[in-house]
Short mmCIF file of C-alpha atoms in Angstrom, two decimals:
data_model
loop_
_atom_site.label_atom_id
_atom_site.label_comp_id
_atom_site.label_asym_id
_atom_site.label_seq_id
_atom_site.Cartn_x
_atom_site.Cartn_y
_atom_site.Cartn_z
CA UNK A 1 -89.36 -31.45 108.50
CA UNK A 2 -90.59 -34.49 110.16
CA UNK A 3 -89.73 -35.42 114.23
CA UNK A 4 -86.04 -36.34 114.57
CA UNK A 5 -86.30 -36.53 118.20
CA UNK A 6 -84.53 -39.60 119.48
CA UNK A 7 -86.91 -43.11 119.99
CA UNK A 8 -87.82 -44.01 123.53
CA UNK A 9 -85.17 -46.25 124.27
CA UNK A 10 -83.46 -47.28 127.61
CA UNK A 11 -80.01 -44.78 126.06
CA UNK A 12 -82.60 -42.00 126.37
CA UNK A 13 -84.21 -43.00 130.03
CA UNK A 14 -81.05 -43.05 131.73
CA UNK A 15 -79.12 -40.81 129.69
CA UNK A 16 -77.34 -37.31 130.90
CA UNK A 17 -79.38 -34.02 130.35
CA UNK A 18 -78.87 -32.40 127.03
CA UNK A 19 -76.66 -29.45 127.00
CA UNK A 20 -78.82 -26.29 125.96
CA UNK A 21 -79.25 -26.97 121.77
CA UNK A 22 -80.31 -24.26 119.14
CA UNK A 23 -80.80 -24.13 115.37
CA UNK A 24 -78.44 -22.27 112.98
CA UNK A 25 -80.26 -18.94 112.27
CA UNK A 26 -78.59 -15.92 110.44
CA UNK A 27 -75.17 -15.61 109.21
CA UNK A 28 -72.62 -18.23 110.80
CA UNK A 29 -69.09 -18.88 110.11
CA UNK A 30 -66.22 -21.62 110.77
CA UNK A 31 -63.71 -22.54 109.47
CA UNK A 32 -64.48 -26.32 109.21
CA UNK A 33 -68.50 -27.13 108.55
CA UNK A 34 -69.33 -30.83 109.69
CA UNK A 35 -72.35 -32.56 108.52
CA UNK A 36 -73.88 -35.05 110.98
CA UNK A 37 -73.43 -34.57 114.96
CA UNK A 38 -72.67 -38.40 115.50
CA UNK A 39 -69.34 -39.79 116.59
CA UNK A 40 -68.11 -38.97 113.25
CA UNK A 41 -69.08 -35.36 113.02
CA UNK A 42 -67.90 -34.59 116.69
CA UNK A 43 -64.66 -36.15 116.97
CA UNK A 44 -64.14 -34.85 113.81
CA UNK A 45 -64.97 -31.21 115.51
CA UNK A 46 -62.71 -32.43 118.46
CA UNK A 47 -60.02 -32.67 116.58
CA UNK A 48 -60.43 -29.39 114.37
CA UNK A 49 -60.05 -27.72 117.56
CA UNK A 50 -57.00 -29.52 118.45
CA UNK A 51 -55.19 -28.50 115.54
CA UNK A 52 -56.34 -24.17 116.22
CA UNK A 53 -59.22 -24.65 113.93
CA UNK A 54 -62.96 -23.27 114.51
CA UNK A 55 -65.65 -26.00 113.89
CA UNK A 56 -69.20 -25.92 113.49
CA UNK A 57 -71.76 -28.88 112.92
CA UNK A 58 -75.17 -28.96 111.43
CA UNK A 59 -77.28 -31.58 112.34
CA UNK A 60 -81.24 -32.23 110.97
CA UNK A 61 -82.12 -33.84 114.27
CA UNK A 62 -80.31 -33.66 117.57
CA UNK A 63 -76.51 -35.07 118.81
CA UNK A 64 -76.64 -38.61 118.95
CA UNK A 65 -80.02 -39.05 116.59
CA UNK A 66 -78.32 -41.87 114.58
CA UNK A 67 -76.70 -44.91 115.37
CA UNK A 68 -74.28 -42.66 117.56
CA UNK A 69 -77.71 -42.70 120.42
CA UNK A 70 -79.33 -45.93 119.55
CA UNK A 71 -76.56 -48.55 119.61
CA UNK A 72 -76.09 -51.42 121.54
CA UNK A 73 -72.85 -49.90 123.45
CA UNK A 74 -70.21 -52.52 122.26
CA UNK A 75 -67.16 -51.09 121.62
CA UNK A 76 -65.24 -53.29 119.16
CA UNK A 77 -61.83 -53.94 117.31
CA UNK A 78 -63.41 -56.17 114.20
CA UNK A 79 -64.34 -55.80 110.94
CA UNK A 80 -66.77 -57.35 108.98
CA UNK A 81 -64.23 -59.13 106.79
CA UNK A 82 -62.05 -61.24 108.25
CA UNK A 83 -57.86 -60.48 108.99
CA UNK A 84 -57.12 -63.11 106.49
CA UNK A 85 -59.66 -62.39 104.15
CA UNK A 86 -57.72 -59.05 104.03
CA UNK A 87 -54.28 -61.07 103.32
CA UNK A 88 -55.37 -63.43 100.96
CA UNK A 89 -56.70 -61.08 98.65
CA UNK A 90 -54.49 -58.20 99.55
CA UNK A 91 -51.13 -58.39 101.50
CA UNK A 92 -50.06 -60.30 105.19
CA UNK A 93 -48.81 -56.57 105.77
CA UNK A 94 -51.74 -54.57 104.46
CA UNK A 95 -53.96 -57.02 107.10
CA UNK A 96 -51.61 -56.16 110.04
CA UNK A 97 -52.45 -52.61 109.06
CA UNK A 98 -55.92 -52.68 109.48
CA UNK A 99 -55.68 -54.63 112.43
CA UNK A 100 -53.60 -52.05 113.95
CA UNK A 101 -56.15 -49.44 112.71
CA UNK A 102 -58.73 -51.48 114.46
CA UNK A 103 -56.77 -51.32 117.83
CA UNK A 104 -56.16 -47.46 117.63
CA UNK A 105 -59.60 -46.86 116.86
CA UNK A 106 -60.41 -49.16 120.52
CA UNK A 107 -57.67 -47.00 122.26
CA UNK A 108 -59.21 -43.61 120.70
CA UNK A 109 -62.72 -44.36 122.62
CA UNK A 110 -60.20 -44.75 125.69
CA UNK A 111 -58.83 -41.84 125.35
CA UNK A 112 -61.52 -39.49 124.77
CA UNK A 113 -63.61 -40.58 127.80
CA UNK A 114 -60.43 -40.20 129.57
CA UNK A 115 -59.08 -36.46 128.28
CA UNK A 116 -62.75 -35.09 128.33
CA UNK A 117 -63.76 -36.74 131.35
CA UNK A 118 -67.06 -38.44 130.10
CA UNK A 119 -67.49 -40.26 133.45
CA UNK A 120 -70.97 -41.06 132.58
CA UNK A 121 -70.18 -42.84 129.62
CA UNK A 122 -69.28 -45.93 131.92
CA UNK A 123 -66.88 -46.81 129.36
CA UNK A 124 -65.00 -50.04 130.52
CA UNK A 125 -62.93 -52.10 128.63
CA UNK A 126 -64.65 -55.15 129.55
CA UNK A 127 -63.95 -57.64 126.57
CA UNK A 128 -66.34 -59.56 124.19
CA UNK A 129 -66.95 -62.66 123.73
CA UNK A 130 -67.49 -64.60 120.08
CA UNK A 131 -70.09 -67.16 120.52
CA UNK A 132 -70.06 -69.83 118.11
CA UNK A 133 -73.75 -71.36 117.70
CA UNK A 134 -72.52 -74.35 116.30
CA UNK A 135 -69.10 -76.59 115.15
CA UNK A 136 -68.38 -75.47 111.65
CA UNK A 137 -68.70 -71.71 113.53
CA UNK A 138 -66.06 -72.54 116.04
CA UNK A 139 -63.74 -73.82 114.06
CA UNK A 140 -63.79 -70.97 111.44
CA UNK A 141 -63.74 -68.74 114.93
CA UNK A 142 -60.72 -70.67 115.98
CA UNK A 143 -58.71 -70.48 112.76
CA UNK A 144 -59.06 -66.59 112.46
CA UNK A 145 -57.72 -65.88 116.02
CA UNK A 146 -55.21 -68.49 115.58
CA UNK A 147 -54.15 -66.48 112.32
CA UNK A 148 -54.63 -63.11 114.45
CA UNK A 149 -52.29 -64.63 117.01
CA UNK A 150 -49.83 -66.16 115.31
CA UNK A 151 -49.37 -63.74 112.30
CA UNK A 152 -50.68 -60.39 113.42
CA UNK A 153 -49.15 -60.94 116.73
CA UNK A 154 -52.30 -60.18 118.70
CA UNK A 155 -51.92 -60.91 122.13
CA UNK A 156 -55.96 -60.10 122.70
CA UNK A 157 -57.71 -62.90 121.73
CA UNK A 158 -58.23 -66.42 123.55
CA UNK A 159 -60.02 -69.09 122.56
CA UNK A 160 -62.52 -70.75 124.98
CA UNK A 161 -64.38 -74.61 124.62
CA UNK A 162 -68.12 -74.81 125.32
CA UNK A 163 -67.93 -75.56 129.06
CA UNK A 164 -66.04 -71.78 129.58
CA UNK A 165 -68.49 -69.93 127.20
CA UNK A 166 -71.18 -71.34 128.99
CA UNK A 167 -69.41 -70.39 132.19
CA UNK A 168 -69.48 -66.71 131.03
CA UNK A 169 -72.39 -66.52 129.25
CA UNK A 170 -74.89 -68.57 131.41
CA UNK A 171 -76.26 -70.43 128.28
CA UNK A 172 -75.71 -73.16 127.05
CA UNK A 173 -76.71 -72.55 123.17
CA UNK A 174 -73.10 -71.96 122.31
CA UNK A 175 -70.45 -74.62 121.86
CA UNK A 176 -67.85 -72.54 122.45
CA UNK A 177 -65.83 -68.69 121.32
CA UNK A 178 -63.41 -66.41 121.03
CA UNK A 179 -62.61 -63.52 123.91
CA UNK A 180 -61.17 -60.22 122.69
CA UNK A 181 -60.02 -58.58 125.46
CA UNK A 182 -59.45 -55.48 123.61
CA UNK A 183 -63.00 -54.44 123.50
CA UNK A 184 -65.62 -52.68 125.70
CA UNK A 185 -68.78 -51.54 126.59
CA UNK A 186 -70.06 -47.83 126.99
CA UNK A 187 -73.32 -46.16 127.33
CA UNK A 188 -73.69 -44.46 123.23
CA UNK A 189 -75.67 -41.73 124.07
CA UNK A 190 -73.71 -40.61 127.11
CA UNK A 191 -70.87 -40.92 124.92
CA UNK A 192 -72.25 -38.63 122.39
CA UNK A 193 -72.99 -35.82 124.89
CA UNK A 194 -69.86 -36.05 126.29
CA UNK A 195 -68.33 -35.76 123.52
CA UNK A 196 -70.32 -32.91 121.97
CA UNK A 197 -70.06 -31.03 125.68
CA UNK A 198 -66.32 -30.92 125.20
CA UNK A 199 -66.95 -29.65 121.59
CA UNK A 200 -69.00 -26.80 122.71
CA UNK A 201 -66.38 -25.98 125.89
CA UNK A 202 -63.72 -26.81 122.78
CA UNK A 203 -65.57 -23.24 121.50
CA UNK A 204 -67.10 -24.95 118.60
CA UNK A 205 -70.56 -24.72 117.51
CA UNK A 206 -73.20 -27.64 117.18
CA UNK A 207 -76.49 -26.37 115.33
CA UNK A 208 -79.26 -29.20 116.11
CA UNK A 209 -83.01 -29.27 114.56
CA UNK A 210 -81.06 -27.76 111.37
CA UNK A 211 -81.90 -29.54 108.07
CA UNK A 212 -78.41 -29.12 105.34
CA UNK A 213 -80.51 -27.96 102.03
CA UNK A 214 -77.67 -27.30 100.36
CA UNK A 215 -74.34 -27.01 99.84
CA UNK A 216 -72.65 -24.35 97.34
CA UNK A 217 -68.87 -24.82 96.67
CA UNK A 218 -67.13 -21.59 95.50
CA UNK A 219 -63.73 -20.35 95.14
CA UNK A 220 -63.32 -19.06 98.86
CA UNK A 221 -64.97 -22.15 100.45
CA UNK A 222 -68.50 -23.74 101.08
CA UNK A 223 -71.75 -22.44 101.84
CA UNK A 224 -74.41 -24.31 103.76
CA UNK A 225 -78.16 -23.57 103.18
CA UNK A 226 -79.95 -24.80 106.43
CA UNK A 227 -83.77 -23.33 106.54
CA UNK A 228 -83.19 -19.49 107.82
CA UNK A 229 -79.63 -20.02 108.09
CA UNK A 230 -76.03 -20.08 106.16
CA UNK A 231 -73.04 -21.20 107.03
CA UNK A 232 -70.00 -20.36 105.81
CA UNK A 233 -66.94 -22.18 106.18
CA UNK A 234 -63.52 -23.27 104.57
CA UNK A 235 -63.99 -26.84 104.48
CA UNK A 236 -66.70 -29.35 104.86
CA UNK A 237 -67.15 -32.94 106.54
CA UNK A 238 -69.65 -35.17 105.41
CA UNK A 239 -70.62 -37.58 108.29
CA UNK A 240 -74.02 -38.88 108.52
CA UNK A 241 -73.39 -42.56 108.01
CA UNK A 242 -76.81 -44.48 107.71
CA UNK A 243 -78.49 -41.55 107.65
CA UNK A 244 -76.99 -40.24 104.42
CA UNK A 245 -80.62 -39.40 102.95
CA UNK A 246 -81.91 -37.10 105.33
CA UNK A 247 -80.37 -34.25 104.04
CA UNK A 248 -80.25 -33.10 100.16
CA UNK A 249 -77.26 -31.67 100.94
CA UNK A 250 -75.48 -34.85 101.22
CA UNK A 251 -77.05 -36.93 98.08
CA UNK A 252 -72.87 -37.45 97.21
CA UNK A 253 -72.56 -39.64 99.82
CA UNK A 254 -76.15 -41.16 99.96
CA UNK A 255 -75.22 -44.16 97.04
CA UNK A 256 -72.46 -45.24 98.82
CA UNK A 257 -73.97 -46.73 101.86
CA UNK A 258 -77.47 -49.34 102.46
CA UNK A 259 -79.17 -48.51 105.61
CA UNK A 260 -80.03 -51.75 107.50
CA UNK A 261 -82.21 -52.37 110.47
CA UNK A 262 -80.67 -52.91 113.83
CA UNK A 263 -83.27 -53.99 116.88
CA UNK A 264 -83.04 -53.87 120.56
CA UNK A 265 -84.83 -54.93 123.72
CA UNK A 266 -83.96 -54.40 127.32
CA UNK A 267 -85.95 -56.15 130.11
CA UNK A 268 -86.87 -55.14 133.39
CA UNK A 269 -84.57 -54.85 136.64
CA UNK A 270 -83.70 -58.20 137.25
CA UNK A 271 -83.24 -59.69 140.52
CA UNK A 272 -79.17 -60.09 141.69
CA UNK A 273 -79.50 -64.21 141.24
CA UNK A 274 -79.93 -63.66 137.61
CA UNK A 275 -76.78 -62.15 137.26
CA UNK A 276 -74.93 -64.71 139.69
CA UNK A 277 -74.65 -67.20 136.59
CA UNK A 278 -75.24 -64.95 133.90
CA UNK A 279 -72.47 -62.50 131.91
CA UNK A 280 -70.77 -62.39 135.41
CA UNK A 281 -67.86 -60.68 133.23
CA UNK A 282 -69.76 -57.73 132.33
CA UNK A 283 -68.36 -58.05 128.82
CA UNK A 284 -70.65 -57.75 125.45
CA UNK A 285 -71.34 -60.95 123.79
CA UNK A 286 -72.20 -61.85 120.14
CA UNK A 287 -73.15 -64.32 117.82
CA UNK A 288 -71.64 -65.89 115.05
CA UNK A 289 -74.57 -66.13 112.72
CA UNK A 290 -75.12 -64.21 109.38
CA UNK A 291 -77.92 -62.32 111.13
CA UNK A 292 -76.04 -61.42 114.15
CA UNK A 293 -77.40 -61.43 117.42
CA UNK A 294 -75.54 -59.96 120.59
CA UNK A 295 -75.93 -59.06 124.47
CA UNK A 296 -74.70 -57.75 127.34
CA UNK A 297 -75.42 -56.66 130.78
CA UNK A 298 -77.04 -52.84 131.62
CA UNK A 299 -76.78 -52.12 135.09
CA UNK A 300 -79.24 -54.86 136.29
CA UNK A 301 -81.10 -55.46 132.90
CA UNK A 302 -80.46 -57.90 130.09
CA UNK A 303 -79.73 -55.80 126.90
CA UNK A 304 -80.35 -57.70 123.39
CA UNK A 305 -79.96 -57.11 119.90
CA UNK A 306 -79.92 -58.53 116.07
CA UNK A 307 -80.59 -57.03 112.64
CA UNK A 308 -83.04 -57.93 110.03
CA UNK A 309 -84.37 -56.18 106.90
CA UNK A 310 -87.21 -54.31 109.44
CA UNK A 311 -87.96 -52.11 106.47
CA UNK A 312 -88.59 -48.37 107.21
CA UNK A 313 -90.14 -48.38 110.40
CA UNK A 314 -90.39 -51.16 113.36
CA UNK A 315 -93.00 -53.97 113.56
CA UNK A 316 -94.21 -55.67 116.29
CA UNK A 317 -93.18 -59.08 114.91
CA UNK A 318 -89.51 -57.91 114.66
CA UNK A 319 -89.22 -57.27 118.17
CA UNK A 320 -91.46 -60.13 118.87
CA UNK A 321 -88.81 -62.46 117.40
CA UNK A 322 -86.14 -60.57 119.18
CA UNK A 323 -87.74 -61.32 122.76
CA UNK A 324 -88.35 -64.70 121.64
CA UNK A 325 -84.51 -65.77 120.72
CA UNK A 326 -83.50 -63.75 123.97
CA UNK A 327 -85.08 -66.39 126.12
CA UNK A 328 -84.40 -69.02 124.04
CA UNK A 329 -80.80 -68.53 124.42
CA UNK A 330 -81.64 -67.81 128.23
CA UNK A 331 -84.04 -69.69 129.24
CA UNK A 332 -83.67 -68.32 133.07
CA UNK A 333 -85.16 -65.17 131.43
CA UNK A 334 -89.01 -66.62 130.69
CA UNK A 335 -90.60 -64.06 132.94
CA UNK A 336 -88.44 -61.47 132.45
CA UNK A 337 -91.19 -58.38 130.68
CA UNK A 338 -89.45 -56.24 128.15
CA UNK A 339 -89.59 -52.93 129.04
CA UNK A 340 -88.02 -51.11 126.21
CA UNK A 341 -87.52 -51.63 122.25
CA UNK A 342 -86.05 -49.07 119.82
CA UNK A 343 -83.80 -49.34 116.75
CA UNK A 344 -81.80 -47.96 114.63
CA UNK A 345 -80.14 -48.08 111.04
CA UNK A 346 -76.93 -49.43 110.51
CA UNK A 347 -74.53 -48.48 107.00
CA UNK A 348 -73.20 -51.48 104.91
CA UNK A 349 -71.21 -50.95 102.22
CA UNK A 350 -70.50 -53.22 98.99
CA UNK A 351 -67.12 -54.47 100.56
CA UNK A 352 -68.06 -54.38 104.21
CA UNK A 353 -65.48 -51.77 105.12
CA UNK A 354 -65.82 -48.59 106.37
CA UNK A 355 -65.21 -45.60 104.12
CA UNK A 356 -62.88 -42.42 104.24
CA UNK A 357 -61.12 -39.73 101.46
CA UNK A 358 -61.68 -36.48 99.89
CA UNK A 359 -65.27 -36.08 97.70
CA UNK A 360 -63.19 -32.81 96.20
CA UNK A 361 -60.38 -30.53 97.59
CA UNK A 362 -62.30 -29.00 100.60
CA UNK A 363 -64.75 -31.76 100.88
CA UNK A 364 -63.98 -34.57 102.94
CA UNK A 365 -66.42 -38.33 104.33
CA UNK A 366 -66.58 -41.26 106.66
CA UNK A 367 -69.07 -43.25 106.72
CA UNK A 368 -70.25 -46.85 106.35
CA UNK A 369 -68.77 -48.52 109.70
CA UNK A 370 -71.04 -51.93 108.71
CA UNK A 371 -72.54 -52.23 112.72
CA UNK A 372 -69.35 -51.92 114.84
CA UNK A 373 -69.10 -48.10 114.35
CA UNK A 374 -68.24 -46.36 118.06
CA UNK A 375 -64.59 -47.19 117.55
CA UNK A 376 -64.02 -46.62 114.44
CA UNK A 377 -65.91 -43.90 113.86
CA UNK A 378 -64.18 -42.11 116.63
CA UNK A 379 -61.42 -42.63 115.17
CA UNK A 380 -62.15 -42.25 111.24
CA UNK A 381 -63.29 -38.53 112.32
CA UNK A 382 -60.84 -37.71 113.98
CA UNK A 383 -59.15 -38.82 110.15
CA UNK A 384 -61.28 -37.08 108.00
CA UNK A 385 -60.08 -33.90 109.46
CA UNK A 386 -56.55 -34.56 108.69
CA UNK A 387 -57.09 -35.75 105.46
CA UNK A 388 -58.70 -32.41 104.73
CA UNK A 389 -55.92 -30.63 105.83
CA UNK A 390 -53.60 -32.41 103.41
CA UNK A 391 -51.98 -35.08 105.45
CA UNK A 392 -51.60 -38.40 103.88
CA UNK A 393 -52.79 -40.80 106.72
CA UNK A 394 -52.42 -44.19 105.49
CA UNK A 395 -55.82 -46.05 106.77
CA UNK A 396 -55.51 -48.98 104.35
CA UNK A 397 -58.05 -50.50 103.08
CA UNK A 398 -60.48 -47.76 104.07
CA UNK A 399 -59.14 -44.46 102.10
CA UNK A 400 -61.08 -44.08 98.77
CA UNK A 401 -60.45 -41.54 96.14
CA UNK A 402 -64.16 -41.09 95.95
CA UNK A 403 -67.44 -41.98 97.43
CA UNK A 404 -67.91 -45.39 96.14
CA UNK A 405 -71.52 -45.82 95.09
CA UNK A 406 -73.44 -49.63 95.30
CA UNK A 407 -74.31 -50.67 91.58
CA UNK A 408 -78.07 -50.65 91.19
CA UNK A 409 -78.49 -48.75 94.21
CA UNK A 410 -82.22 -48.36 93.27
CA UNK A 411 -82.79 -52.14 93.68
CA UNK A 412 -81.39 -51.63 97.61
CA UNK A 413 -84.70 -51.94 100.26
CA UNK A 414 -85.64 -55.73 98.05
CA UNK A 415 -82.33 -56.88 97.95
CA UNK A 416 -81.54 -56.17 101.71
CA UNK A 417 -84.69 -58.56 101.87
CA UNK A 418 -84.06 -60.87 99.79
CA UNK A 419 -80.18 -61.36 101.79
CA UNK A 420 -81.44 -61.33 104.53
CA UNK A 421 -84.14 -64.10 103.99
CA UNK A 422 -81.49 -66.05 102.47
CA UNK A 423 -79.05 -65.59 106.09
CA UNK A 424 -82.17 -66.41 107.75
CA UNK A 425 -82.85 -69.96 106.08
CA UNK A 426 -79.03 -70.39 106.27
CA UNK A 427 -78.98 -69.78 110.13
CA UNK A 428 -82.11 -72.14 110.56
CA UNK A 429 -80.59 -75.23 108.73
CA UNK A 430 -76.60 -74.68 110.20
CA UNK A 431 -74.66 -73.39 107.85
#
């Protein structure tokens, strides 16, 4: 099995020690088996536990090696589709539902740094600001949280003109945005080990460096094949996310999710008089074009992000043009040296919505959180387990009866490209 040691990143520099990790060996039993030891898999384990149950995860790499330890630490309420998207193809009521899901998936980040005391998480429910890059942006911005507002009855957002965005941001590339005040910012891979600490103190089991070969289904339950060890177990979760293809043992879920590149740089410690005029609110910051681009504050380092179809592995021009749009949207940042630059994959799916039901009676998923997954896939795993136990939780627009697969899912790595050139040319000319 190939290295699935976590990239050099600035999450790994400052992060907590590891607890003490070991690979499934032997004979092991539970009486939930989780696939994937992201946020997924462990609140998923968290929640086993709450309910009397014994769970153990398996996990190819080590807690936190997906987007779970390389993200950019914005905790968000949003979707990718749009609250009245939702209610013009579906139902005003079925959209209030989501965006109630959305808000209980914000509060269920709160809670679990609270009840398991993950202090070093620096969780802080800071906000984030919208930034539109140009009119038509704004005014689609506008509309949505006057929607949000005025039929969903949420009382987080507020709209702000250019001369306040520019206020909070310290640039002035934006012409003006939308503050959710129901939002934060956390430190992921803290958050992971946190979380998997109070798994382990929880008396569950977390098997790292252990590759899922297979799985065997039989009358009495599952059985997990992981190199010189088996686990045995009533019930399986599936929750590897953009990392679906790792494992054979999880080739049901693989289809149902494309893996797309998310970059980030960090600079160096930046002197206090930076910060004076920039991101003063400590919040995390976005863009509003197709190829996304966000930011936020680190201690005293500028943290910046985007996605692009980076292929497999990271290229020097990718980050290149990642530096290069950081200091064109702040220009007080042309001396600032990049110290760090990692990545990681995020999971789309065909609809843009995460995913969550049953593959079979003792088998259940989540996946497919479409780049704003800490929330949500807190929460969905948390879901997962109680769908598996038989209760009907009623998650909207996210419960499937299946894995849903993306037609011509062999045609995925050129037609990532091929979208994403065509957001590119359609964020160059304004549209």
């Amino acid at each position: 099995m190939s290295d699935l040691t976590l990239p050099p990143s600035l999450w790994r520099e400052t992060a907590i020690a590891a607890s003490p990790s070991h690979a499934l060996a032997g004979a092991a039993t539970a009486d939930v088996a989780i696939i994937g030891a992201g946020y997924t898999g462990l609140c998923a384990a968290l929640r086993a536990i709450e309910r009397g149950l014994k769970p153990a995860l398996i996990e190819p790499g080590e807690v936190g090696f997906g987007a779970s330890g390389r993200n950019g630490g914005v905790v968000s309420t949003k979707y990718r589709v749009s609250l009245s998207d939702m209610a013009r193809h579906h139902s005003v009521d079925l959209a209030k539902r989501m965006n109630r899901l959305a808000h209980d998936a914000m509060d269920c980040v709160e809670r679990n740094v609270a009840e398991h005391a993950i202090h070093a998480a620096g969780f802080a429910m800071a906000g984030n600001l919208r930034c539109a890059h140009n009119a038509n942006a704004l005014m689609g911005l506008s509309d949505e949280a006057r929607i949000a507002m005025e039929t969903f009855g949420d009382t987080s957002l507020q709209i702000l003109d250019a001369a306040q965005t520019r206020d909070e941001t310290g640039s002035s590339a934006f012409v003006g945005g939308v503050l959710n005040k129901h939002a934060g910012v956390i430190h992921p891979l803290n958050y992971a080990r946190g979380l998997a600490r109070a798994v382990r103190d929880g008396g569950g089991q977390i098997f790292e460096r252990s590759l899922a070969e297979r799985v065997d289904q039989g009358p009495a339950g599952v059985e997990i094949v992981a190199g010189q060890g088996v686990l045995r177990a009533e019930r399986l979760i599936i929750a590897t996310n953009g990392y679906s293809d790792l494992s054979p043992a999880t080739s049901g879920v693989r289809k149902s999710v494309i893996p797309f590149r998310s970059a980030m740089v960090a600079t160096e410690a930046l002197p206090a008089e930076i910060f004076a005029t920039l991101m003063r609110g400590g919040r995390s910051y976005s863009e509003t074009r197709r190829m996304m681009r966000w930011f936020r504050r680190i201690d005293d380092r500028m943290l910046f992000g985007g996605r692009g179809a980076f292929g497999k592995a990271d290229s020097a021009a990718a980050f290149a043009a990642l530096e290069a749009a950081m200091k064109e949207i702040f220009p007080q940042l042309a001396g600032a040296r990049v110290t760090h630059r990692w990545s990681g994959l995020v999971a789309m799916t065909m609809d843009s919505l995460p995913q969550i039901g049953l593959a079979n009676d003792r088998t259940a998923f989540a996946l497919g959180y479409n780049g704003a997954g800490i929330a949500m896939a807190s929460f969905l795993g948390r879901c997962a387990l109680d769908i598996l136990l038989g209760d009907q939780a009623d998650l909207g627009l996210m419960r499937r009866k299946r894995p849903e697969p993306i037609p011509f899912y062999f045609m995925r790595e050129p037609a990532v490209r091929t979208v994403a050139g065509w957001y590119q040319f359609l964020d160059r000319i304004g549209r």
